[in-house]
Short mmCIF file of C-alpha atoms in Angstrom, two decimals:
data_model
loop_
_atom_site.label_atom_id
_atom_site.label_comp_id
_atom_site.label_asym_id
_atom_site.label_seq_id
_atom_site.Cartn_x
_atom_site.Cartn_y
_atom_site.Cartn_z
CA UNK P 1 6.92 -5.19 14.05
CA UNK P 2 4.75 -7.25 11.58
CA UNK P 3 4.14 -6.65 7.83
CA UNK P 4 0.19 -7.09 8.05
CA UNK P 5 0.02 -4.75 10.98
CA UNK P 6 2.41 -2.31 9.18
CA UNK P 7 0.40 -2.56 5.96
CA UNK P 8 -3.01 -2.02 7.58
CA UNK P 9 -1.77 1.07 9.47
CA UNK P 10 -0.26 2.42 6.64
CA UNK P 11 -3.16 1.93 4.28
CA UNK P 12 -5.96 3.34 6.64
CA UNK P 13 -3.56 5.61 8.48
CA UNK P 14 -5.35 4.50 11.85
CA UNK P 15 -3.38 3.73 14.87
CA UNK P 16 -0.20 5.73 13.46
CA UNK P 17 1.39 9.12 12.86
CA UNK P 18 0.28 10.09 9.38
CA UNK P 19 2.91 11.68 7.25
CA UNK P 20 1.11 15.18 7.25
CA UNK P 21 1.68 15.04 11.00
CA UNK P 22 4.97 13.93 10.91
CA UNK P 23 5.79 16.87 8.65
CA UNK P 24 4.43 19.26 11.02
CA UNK P 25 6.47 17.50 13.69
CA UNK P 26 9.55 18.57 11.59
CA UNK P 27 8.32 21.93 11.00
CA UNK P 28 8.01 22.83 14.32
CA UNK P 29 11.40 21.42 15.45
CA UNK P 30 10.38 18.08 17.07
CA UNK P 31 13.22 15.97 15.12
CA UNK P 32 14.02 14.19 18.17
CA UNK P 33 10.31 12.95 18.54
CA UNK P 34 10.37 11.84 14.98
CA UNK P 35 13.69 9.80 15.61
CA UNK P 36 12.60 8.29 18.53
CA UNK P 37 9.30 7.05 17.19
CA UNK P 38 10.97 5.93 13.81
CA UNK P 39 12.72 3.45 16.26
CA UNK P 40 9.50 2.52 17.69
CA UNK P 41 7.27 1.13 14.90
CA UNK P 42 6.22 4.46 13.49
CA UNK P 43 6.62 3.92 9.46
CA UNK P 44 5.97 7.56 8.51
CA UNK P 45 8.33 8.77 11.06
CA UNK P 46 11.07 6.28 9.83
CA UNK P 47 10.44 7.33 6.26
CA UNK P 48 10.91 11.01 7.09
CA UNK P 49 13.62 10.43 9.31
CA UNK P 50 15.61 8.19 6.74
CA UNK P 51 15.01 11.22 4.09
CA UNK P 52 16.14 13.87 6.43
CA UNK P 53 19.25 11.86 7.31
CA UNK P 54 20.08 11.05 3.57
CA UNK P 55 19.80 14.67 2.71
CA UNK P 56 22.62 15.23 5.44
CA UNK P 57 24.68 12.58 3.65
CA UNK P 58 24.14 10.09 6.62
CA UNK P 59 23.43 7.39 4.33
CA UNK P 60 24.26 4.36 6.26
CA UNK P 61 22.47 5.80 9.29
CA UNK P 62 19.37 6.70 6.90
CA UNK P 63 19.54 2.78 5.76
CA UNK P 64 19.75 1.70 9.11
CA UNK P 65 16.39 3.18 10.23
CA UNK P 66 14.44 1.30 7.50
CA UNK P 67 16.40 -1.94 8.37
CA UNK P 68 13.64 -3.13 11.04
CA UNK P 69 10.93 -2.41 8.74
CA UNK P 70 12.42 -4.18 5.88
CA UNK P 71 13.02 -7.20 7.90
CA UNK P 72 9.40 -8.08 8.36
CA UNK P 73 9.39 -8.58 4.25
CA UNK P 74 7.05 -5.61 3.82
CA UNK P 75 7.58 -4.39 0.45
CA UNK P 76 6.89 -0.65 0.93
CA UNK P 77 9.70 -0.46 3.10
CA UNK P 78 11.95 -2.06 0.43
CA UNK P 79 10.77 0.18 -1.99
CA UNK P 80 11.45 3.32 -0.09
CA UNK P 81 15.08 2.24 0.61
CA UNK P 82 15.64 1.27 -2.88
CA UNK P 83 14.36 4.72 -4.07
CA UNK P 84 16.58 6.27 -1.59
CA UNK P 85 19.45 4.28 -2.97
CA UNK P 86 18.64 5.35 -6.51
CA UNK P 87 18.57 8.94 -5.36
CA UNK P 88 21.96 8.67 -3.85
CA UNK P 89 23.47 7.20 -7.15
CA UNK P 90 23.46 3.77 -5.91
CA UNK P 91 20.87 2.27 -8.67
CA UNK P 92 22.79 -0.98 -8.71
CA UNK P 93 22.04 -1.91 -4.97
CA UNK P 94 18.32 -0.64 -5.42
CA UNK P 95 18.01 -3.13 -8.10
CA UNK P 96 19.53 -6.01 -6.18
CA UNK P 97 17.49 -4.96 -3.25
CA UNK P 98 14.39 -4.95 -5.19
CA UNK P 99 15.20 -8.28 -7.25
CA UNK P 100 13.87 -10.87 -4.51
CA UNK P 101 10.31 -9.06 -4.28
CA UNK P 102 10.05 -8.72 -7.74
CA UNK P 103 10.78 -12.64 -8.49
CA UNK P 104 7.63 -12.98 -6.19
CA UNK P 105 5.55 -11.95 -9.02
CA UNK P 106 3.58 -8.96 -7.54
CA UNK P 107 2.31 -6.63 -10.22
CA UNK P 108 3.11 -3.60 -8.26
CA UNK P 109 6.62 -4.83 -7.70
CA UNK P 110 7.32 -5.77 -11.13
CA UNK P 111 6.09 -2.55 -12.44
CA UNK P 112 8.60 -0.66 -10.01
CA UNK P 113 11.44 -3.00 -10.77
CA UNK P 114 10.95 -3.00 -14.29
CA UNK P 115 10.75 0.97 -14.65
CA UNK P 116 13.71 0.86 -12.12
CA UNK P 117 16.05 -1.05 -14.52
CA UNK P 118 14.74 0.87 -17.43
CA UNK P 119 15.93 4.01 -15.98
CA UNK P 120 19.50 2.46 -15.65
CA UNK P 121 20.31 0.98 -18.67
CA UNK P 122 18.75 -2.58 -18.45
CA UNK P 123 15.45 -1.84 -20.34
CA UNK P 124 15.75 -5.05 -22.50
CA UNK P 125 15.97 -7.41 -19.03
CA UNK P 126 12.97 -5.38 -17.67
CA UNK P 127 11.09 -6.12 -20.81
CA UNK P 128 11.56 -9.92 -20.51
CA UNK P 129 10.24 -9.93 -17.14
CA UNK P 130 6.88 -7.97 -18.16
CA UNK P 131 6.31 -10.10 -21.47
CA UNK P 132 4.44 -13.01 -19.52
CA UNK P 133 2.36 -10.76 -17.72
CA UNK P 134 1.08 -8.72 -20.96
CA UNK P 135 -2.49 -9.90 -20.29
CA UNK P 136 -2.62 -7.60 -17.13
CA UNK P 137 -3.25 -4.17 -18.22
CA UNK P 138 -1.28 -2.75 -15.62
CA UNK P 139 1.69 -4.87 -16.21
CA UNK P 140 1.05 -4.23 -20.20
CA UNK P 141 1.26 -0.48 -19.70
CA UNK P 142 4.59 -0.75 -17.99
CA UNK P 143 5.69 -2.90 -20.84
CA UNK P 144 4.73 -0.47 -23.43
CA UNK P 145 6.90 2.31 -21.48
CA UNK P 146 9.85 0.07 -20.96
CA UNK P 147 9.65 -1.08 -24.52
CA UNK P 148 10.45 2.36 -26.00
CA UNK P 149 13.85 2.44 -23.76
CA UNK P 150 14.93 -0.87 -24.97
CA UNK P 151 14.37 0.02 -28.57
CA UNK P 152 11.67 -2.90 -29.00
CA UNK P 153 8.56 -0.96 -29.94
CA UNK P 154 7.83 -3.33 -33.06
CA UNK P 155 8.17 -6.34 -30.88
CA UNK P 156 5.75 -4.70 -28.24
CA UNK P 157 3.41 -4.08 -30.97
CA UNK P 158 3.49 -7.27 -32.42
CA UNK P 159 2.44 -8.83 -29.03
CA UNK P 160 -0.40 -6.38 -28.50
CA UNK P 161 -1.71 -7.04 -32.08
CA UNK P 162 -1.62 -10.78 -31.39
CA UNK P 163 -3.55 -10.14 -28.15
CA UNK P 164 -6.07 -8.01 -30.18
CA UNK P 165 -6.39 -10.93 -32.77
CA UNK P 166 -6.96 -13.40 -30.07
CA UNK P 167 -10.00 -11.40 -28.52
CA UNK P 168 -13.28 -12.98 -28.42
CA UNK P 169 -16.85 -11.57 -28.09
CA UNK P 170 -17.80 -10.98 -24.68
CA UNK P 171 -21.00 -12.78 -24.56
CA UNK P 172 -23.08 -14.93 -26.67
CA UNK P 173 -25.73 -12.25 -27.55
CA UNK P 174 -25.37 -11.70 -31.53
CA UNK P 175 -26.09 -7.82 -30.96
CA UNK P 176 -23.15 -7.52 -28.31
CA UNK P 177 -20.21 -5.96 -30.08
CA UNK P 178 -18.07 -5.78 -26.86
CA UNK P 179 -14.78 -7.88 -26.95
CA UNK P 180 -13.12 -9.79 -23.99
CA UNK P 181 -9.72 -8.23 -24.49
CA UNK P 182 -6.62 -8.89 -22.59
CA UNK P 183 -5.19 -6.81 -21.76
CA UNK P 184 -8.22 -4.60 -21.63
CA UNK P 185 -6.24 -1.33 -22.68
CA UNK P 186 -4.63 -3.19 -26.10
CA UNK P 187 -6.01 -0.72 -28.34
CA UNK P 188 -4.92 2.29 -26.30
CA UNK P 189 -1.21 0.99 -25.88
CA UNK P 190 -0.91 -0.17 -29.37
CA UNK P 191 -1.79 3.33 -30.56
CA UNK P 192 1.02 4.72 -28.19
CA UNK P 193 3.53 2.70 -30.03
CA UNK P 194 2.29 3.59 -33.44
CA UNK P 195 2.16 7.42 -32.34
CA UNK P 196 6.00 6.96 -31.28
CA UNK P 197 6.62 5.22 -34.67
CA UNK P 198 5.06 7.94 -36.62
CA UNK P 199 2.24 6.18 -37.59
CA UNK P 200 -0.71 8.64 -36.71
CA UNK P 201 -3.48 7.35 -38.77
CA UNK P 202 -2.88 4.12 -37.42
CA UNK P 203 -3.00 5.20 -33.88
CA UNK P 204 -6.21 7.17 -34.67
CA UNK P 205 -7.70 4.12 -35.89
CA UNK P 206 -7.02 2.09 -33.21
CA UNK P 207 -8.22 4.47 -30.60
CA UNK P 208 -11.51 4.49 -32.43
CA UNK P 209 -12.01 0.99 -31.77
CA UNK P 210 -11.92 1.36 -28.01
CA UNK P 211 -14.72 0.49 -25.76
CA UNK P 212 -13.73 2.73 -22.84
CA UNK P 213 -13.01 6.21 -24.20
CA UNK P 214 -12.23 8.43 -21.12
CA UNK P 215 -9.76 7.16 -18.42
CA UNK P 216 -9.12 9.34 -15.32
CA UNK P 217 -11.02 12.47 -17.05
CA UNK P 218 -8.86 12.23 -20.21
CA UNK P 219 -9.62 11.03 -23.69
CA UNK P 220 -6.68 9.57 -25.61
CA UNK P 221 -8.05 10.10 -29.05
CA UNK P 222 -8.85 13.58 -28.12
CA UNK P 223 -5.69 14.29 -26.86
CA UNK P 224 -3.56 12.58 -29.63
CA UNK P 225 -5.67 14.76 -32.52
CA UNK P 226 -4.66 17.70 -30.26
CA UNK P 227 -0.84 16.82 -30.11
CA UNK P 228 -0.81 16.75 -34.13
CA UNK P 229 -2.88 19.50 -34.57
CA UNK P 230 -5.56 17.91 -36.47
CA UNK P 231 -8.13 20.46 -35.32
CA UNK P 232 -11.05 19.73 -37.64
CA UNK P 233 -10.91 16.04 -36.61
CA UNK P 234 -11.12 17.01 -33.15
CA UNK P 235 -13.57 19.62 -33.49
CA UNK P 236 -15.92 16.78 -35.29
CA UNK P 237 -15.13 14.25 -32.29
CA UNK P 238 -15.82 16.94 -29.67
CA UNK P 239 -19.47 17.33 -31.35
CA UNK P 240 -19.93 13.68 -30.97
CA UNK P 241 -18.39 12.68 -27.73
CA UNK P 242 -20.54 12.53 -24.56
CA UNK P 243 -18.35 13.16 -21.81
CA UNK P 244 -16.90 16.62 -22.69
CA UNK P 245 -13.26 15.51 -22.64
CA UNK P 246 -12.98 15.98 -26.20
CA UNK P 247 -14.16 19.52 -25.90
CA UNK P 248 -11.79 20.03 -23.17
CA UNK P 249 -8.84 18.93 -25.44
CA UNK P 250 -9.87 21.15 -28.11
CA UNK P 251 -10.35 24.23 -25.84
CA UNK P 252 -7.11 23.62 -24.32
CA UNK P 253 -5.17 23.67 -27.65
CA UNK P 254 -7.17 26.58 -28.83
CA UNK P 255 -6.17 28.15 -25.59
CA UNK P 256 -2.41 27.73 -26.30
CA UNK P 257 -2.49 28.93 -29.71
CA UNK P 258 -4.04 32.03 -28.17
CA UNK P 259 -7.54 31.68 -29.30
CA UNK P 260 -9.30 32.86 -26.36
CA UNK P 261 -12.71 33.34 -27.95
CA UNK P 262 -12.48 29.88 -29.70
CA UNK P 263 -11.91 27.91 -26.49
CA UNK P 264 -14.63 29.76 -24.62
CA UNK P 265 -16.86 29.14 -27.58
CA UNK P 266 -16.09 25.19 -27.65
CA UNK P 267 -17.09 25.09 -24.02
CA UNK P 268 -20.40 27.21 -24.31
CA UNK P 269 -21.28 25.08 -27.49
CA UNK P 270 -20.92 22.01 -25.37
CA UNK P 271 -22.60 23.55 -22.42
CA UNK P 272 -25.88 23.82 -24.55
CA UNK P 273 -26.28 20.02 -24.71
CA UNK P 274 -28.17 18.24 -22.08
CA UNK P 275 -25.95 18.35 -18.61
CA UNK P 276 -23.38 19.66 -20.73
CA UNK P 277 -23.11 22.65 -18.25
CA UNK P 278 -22.55 20.25 -15.55
CA UNK P 279 -19.75 18.58 -17.62
CA UNK P 280 -17.86 21.73 -18.61
CA UNK P 281 -19.14 24.62 -16.54
CA UNK P 282 -16.23 24.63 -14.20
CA UNK P 283 -13.59 24.17 -16.77
CA UNK P 284 -15.30 27.23 -18.64
CA UNK P 285 -15.05 29.29 -15.25
CA UNK P 286 -11.58 28.52 -14.89
CA UNK P 287 -10.72 29.38 -18.45
CA UNK P 288 -12.45 32.67 -18.07
CA UNK P 289 -10.59 33.43 -14.81
CA UNK P 290 -7.27 32.64 -16.48
CA UNK P 291 -8.11 35.65 -18.86
CA UNK P 292 -9.14 38.02 -16.21
CA UNK P 293 -12.83 37.84 -17.02
CA UNK P 294 -13.86 37.27 -13.53
CA UNK P 295 -17.52 38.55 -13.95
CA UNK P 296 -18.28 36.07 -16.89
CA UNK P 297 -16.53 33.36 -14.89
CA UNK P 298 -18.97 33.95 -11.95
CA UNK P 299 -21.78 34.32 -14.24
CA UNK P 300 -21.11 30.84 -15.77
CA UNK P 301 -20.84 29.25 -12.41
CA UNK P 302 -24.08 30.95 -10.95
CA UNK P 303 -25.83 29.34 -14.03
CA UNK P 304 -24.50 26.09 -13.23
CA UNK P 305 -25.60 26.54 -9.56
CA UNK P 306 -29.00 27.81 -10.65
CA UNK P 307 -29.78 25.04 -13.19
CA UNK P 308 -32.05 22.20 -12.01
CA UNK P 309 -30.70 20.09 -9.26
CA UNK P 310 -27.55 22.34 -9.52
CA UNK P 311 -27.14 23.83 -6.25
CA UNK P 312 -25.47 21.12 -4.57
CA UNK P 313 -22.54 21.39 -1.89
CA UNK P 314 -19.49 20.80 -4.55
CA UNK P 315 -20.86 23.54 -7.23
CA UNK P 316 -22.10 26.24 -4.42
CA UNK P 317 -18.50 25.72 -2.58
CA UNK P 318 -17.16 26.25 -5.99
CA UNK P 319 -18.96 29.49 -6.64
CA UNK P 320 -18.22 30.91 -3.23
CA UNK P 321 -14.65 30.09 -3.75
CA UNK P 322 -14.51 31.91 -6.84
CA UNK P 323 -16.29 34.81 -5.27
CA UNK P 324 -13.88 34.89 -2.18
CA UNK P 325 -10.59 34.43 -4.25
CA UNK P 326 -11.44 37.74 -5.94
CA UNK P 327 -12.27 39.72 -2.90
CA UNK P 328 -16.14 39.40 -2.99
CA UNK P 329 -16.98 37.20 -0.05
CA UNK P 330 -19.78 39.73 0.87
CA UNK P 331 -21.44 38.61 -2.44
CA UNK P 332 -21.06 34.96 -1.65
CA UNK P 333 -22.73 35.47 1.40
CA UNK P 334 -25.84 37.42 -0.36
CA UNK P 335 -25.99 34.29 -2.63
CA UNK P 336 -26.17 31.94 0.08
CA UNK P 337 -28.63 33.79 1.73
CA UNK P 338 -30.80 33.72 -1.22
CA UNK P 339 -30.18 29.96 -1.51
CA UNK P 340 -31.50 29.49 2.21
CA UNK P 341 -34.52 31.66 1.32
CA UNK P 342 -35.30 29.57 -1.61
CA UNK P 343 -34.92 26.27 0.56
CA UNK P 344 -37.63 27.63 2.96
CA UNK P 345 -35.15 28.99 5.27
CA UNK P 346 -33.42 25.53 5.83
CA UNK P 347 -29.67 25.46 5.63
CA UNK P 348 -27.99 22.07 6.45
CA UNK P 349 -24.59 22.02 7.61
CA UNK P 350 -23.11 21.08 4.35
CA UNK P 351 -24.24 24.45 2.98
CA UNK P 352 -23.88 26.34 6.09
CA UNK P 353 -20.23 25.46 6.60
CA UNK P 354 -19.54 27.32 3.02
CA UNK P 355 -20.36 30.44 5.13
CA UNK P 356 -17.91 30.15 7.94
CA UNK P 357 -14.75 31.35 5.92
CA UNK P 358 -16.69 33.78 3.96
CA UNK P 359 -17.67 35.35 7.18
CA UNK P 360 -14.38 35.40 8.55
CA UNK P 361 -13.21 37.05 5.17
CA UNK P 362 -15.78 39.64 6.02
CA UNK P 363 -14.19 40.11 9.47
CA UNK P 364 -17.07 38.42 11.01
CA UNK P 365 -15.10 35.69 12.65
CA UNK P 366 -16.54 35.60 16.10
CA UNK P 367 -19.92 35.77 14.63
CA UNK P 368 -19.45 32.71 12.78
CA UNK P 369 -18.05 30.87 15.59
CA UNK P 370 -21.25 31.58 17.30
CA UNK P 371 -23.43 31.03 14.62
CA UNK P 372 -21.86 27.41 14.15
CA UNK P 373 -22.11 26.58 17.91
CA UNK P 374 -26.23 27.49 17.75
CA UNK P 375 -26.59 25.68 14.22
CA UNK P 376 -29.04 22.79 14.67
CA UNK P 377 -26.06 20.49 13.61
CA UNK P 378 -23.33 22.40 15.48
CA UNK P 379 -23.09 19.73 18.11
CA UNK P 380 -22.13 16.94 15.90
CA UNK P 381 -18.78 15.33 15.28
CA UNK P 382 -18.83 16.59 11.57
CA UNK P 383 -19.45 20.22 12.54
CA UNK P 384 -16.66 20.17 15.27
CA UNK P 385 -13.95 19.89 12.39
CA UNK P 386 -15.02 22.97 10.90
CA UNK P 387 -15.65 25.10 14.15
CA UNK P 388 -12.30 23.84 15.57
CA UNK P 389 -10.55 25.18 12.46
CA UNK P 390 -12.15 28.76 12.96
CA UNK P 391 -11.27 28.87 16.49
CA UNK P 392 -7.77 27.93 15.67
CA UNK P 393 -7.64 30.61 13.00
CA UNK P 394 -8.73 33.15 15.57
CA UNK P 395 -5.97 32.12 17.97
CA UNK P 396 -8.11 30.05 20.19
CA UNK P 397 -6.54 26.79 19.80
CA UNK P 398 -7.53 25.63 23.27
CA UNK P 399 -10.99 26.03 22.60
CA UNK P 400 -10.76 24.15 19.28
CA UNK P 401 -9.21 21.29 21.11
CA UNK P 402 -11.90 21.45 23.71
CA UNK P 403 -14.70 21.37 20.94
CA UNK P 404 -13.01 18.09 19.27
CA UNK P 405 -12.39 16.24 22.46
CA UNK P 406 -16.35 16.33 23.07
CA UNK P 407 -16.28 13.76 20.03
CA UNK P 408 -13.61 10.97 21.14
CA UNK P 409 -12.25 9.01 18.03
CA UNK P 410 -14.20 11.01 15.36
CA UNK P 411 -11.34 13.70 14.54
CA UNK P 412 -8.13 12.47 16.07
CA UNK P 413 -6.05 13.61 13.07
CA UNK P 414 -7.25 17.08 13.59
CA UNK P 415 -7.23 16.99 17.31
CA UNK P 416 -3.34 15.76 17.20
CA UNK P 417 -2.45 18.64 14.89
CA UNK P 418 -3.84 21.27 17.31
CA UNK P 419 -2.29 19.62 20.30
CA UNK P 420 1.11 19.65 18.28
CA UNK P 421 0.48 23.49 17.54
CA UNK P 422 0.23 23.84 21.42
CA UNK P 423 3.27 21.82 22.05
CA UNK P 424 1.61 19.15 23.67
CA UNK P 425 3.27 16.41 21.74
CA UNK P 426 3.15 13.22 24.14
CA UNK P 427 -0.66 13.85 24.13
CA UNK P 428 -0.81 13.98 20.31
CA UNK P 429 1.21 10.87 19.88
CA UNK P 430 -0.69 8.95 22.20
CA UNK P 431 -3.88 9.78 20.82
CA UNK P 432 -2.68 9.04 17.39
CA UNK P 433 -1.33 5.64 18.44
CA UNK P 434 -4.91 4.52 20.02
CA UNK P 435 -5.73 1.14 17.81
CA UNK P 436 -9.35 1.42 16.59
CA UNK P 437 -11.50 -1.18 17.82
CA UNK P 438 -12.77 -4.05 15.81
CA UNK P 439 -15.84 -3.07 13.83
CA UNK P 440 -18.85 -4.97 15.11
CA UNK P 441 -19.95 -8.03 12.56
CA UNK P 442 -23.39 -6.97 11.20
CA UNK P 443 -26.12 -9.40 11.78
CA UNK P 444 -27.14 -11.54 8.66
CA UNK P 445 -29.83 -9.57 6.48
CA UNK P 446 -33.44 -10.58 7.58
CA UNK P 447 -35.04 -9.62 4.21
CA UNK P 448 -36.54 -6.37 5.82
CA UNK P 449 -35.33 -2.92 5.00
CA UNK P 450 -34.90 -0.17 7.37
CA UNK P 451 -34.79 3.72 7.46
CA UNK P 452 -32.38 3.82 10.33
CA UNK P 453 -28.68 3.98 9.82
CA UNK P 454 -26.49 2.55 8.84
CA UNK P 455 -28.41 1.93 5.71
#
């Protein structure tokens, strides 16, 4: 084994047995295969086998399973062993195992190591490790979390304030108000500390100075206002905030307080803005479903799907799923028929595949299979996945395998899943362990454009 090879296979899930299929092997009683592969370079098998042994209190055997992987110097293997040790109440060993990796300075390792120490009464030591890396937004986030455990919020705040004061303009343009700030999330993190200290107004003021207002679909200022019941301020912010994340925070807090109509009105008001329905339509539909207002939820999703440019695959799929989840698959098929008619009778695979589970729900599984085979794109590698799923659901797994085998290398994980279900374990493993050939090196661009793939 080799660390670079292990890392490549684990990141790309190529040339290896992925964790989902390791779980499937265990579910079907093939533990001996997992144990065997764990000893022959299959990382996800080793990880699952170590966890199983640990669950049976065979701790030393579990650690031995990971030993050859750790010997390569590959950090994820060492991390897995540290996590097992911590779970077993051996945190001191986990810390000592991780320390040499943390000393090498990798930010992911430092984050893990600092949080591990903080969980076990060594927060001050962890903070000292993170302090020099405060310019890195990721390590600064860990630093602020660890500072709470270390009782050093004020020291962390002073450090972040100094970083903010040291910020310089991002460019020479006098009209540019952006700052080159390190860490980039200094305002957000200082606001976290001030909120913990009870300085809510200061935290709000800091968040109003951010350049990036939304991260991972949430707005920190909106969530802070919601947490502290400052509803009118949140309402005003939701009215001006572009992404709809403040509206979402407002709707959520109103719903939690039992004001269902108020929450609904927030989304409907935002939906009236240009492109507002795109941002909150699905959230409004989910709110209505939670309160049993299924017809209204469907109406809202229909409005989104029927809006200019709204009938994309994701929106239509969400609408049809909503129909199906409430026993109305036939109505979803009627909608798809109307959509097909609006598109001059054309129905590309992205939309056609939405039909297949709906037809199955209506007792038309065999018809769905035949229509899938007859579709103009039915012979493609991407259609093979949907068709094989239909066949497997109908108990025709051998046929599902035959369909996938027509496209070697395109759906190996799906094919291997079916082979495992058929008990053809050796075939499945051999298929998964095929190493992908090196991608061809593209020719240098000659300055001309082409309409032919790859674009």
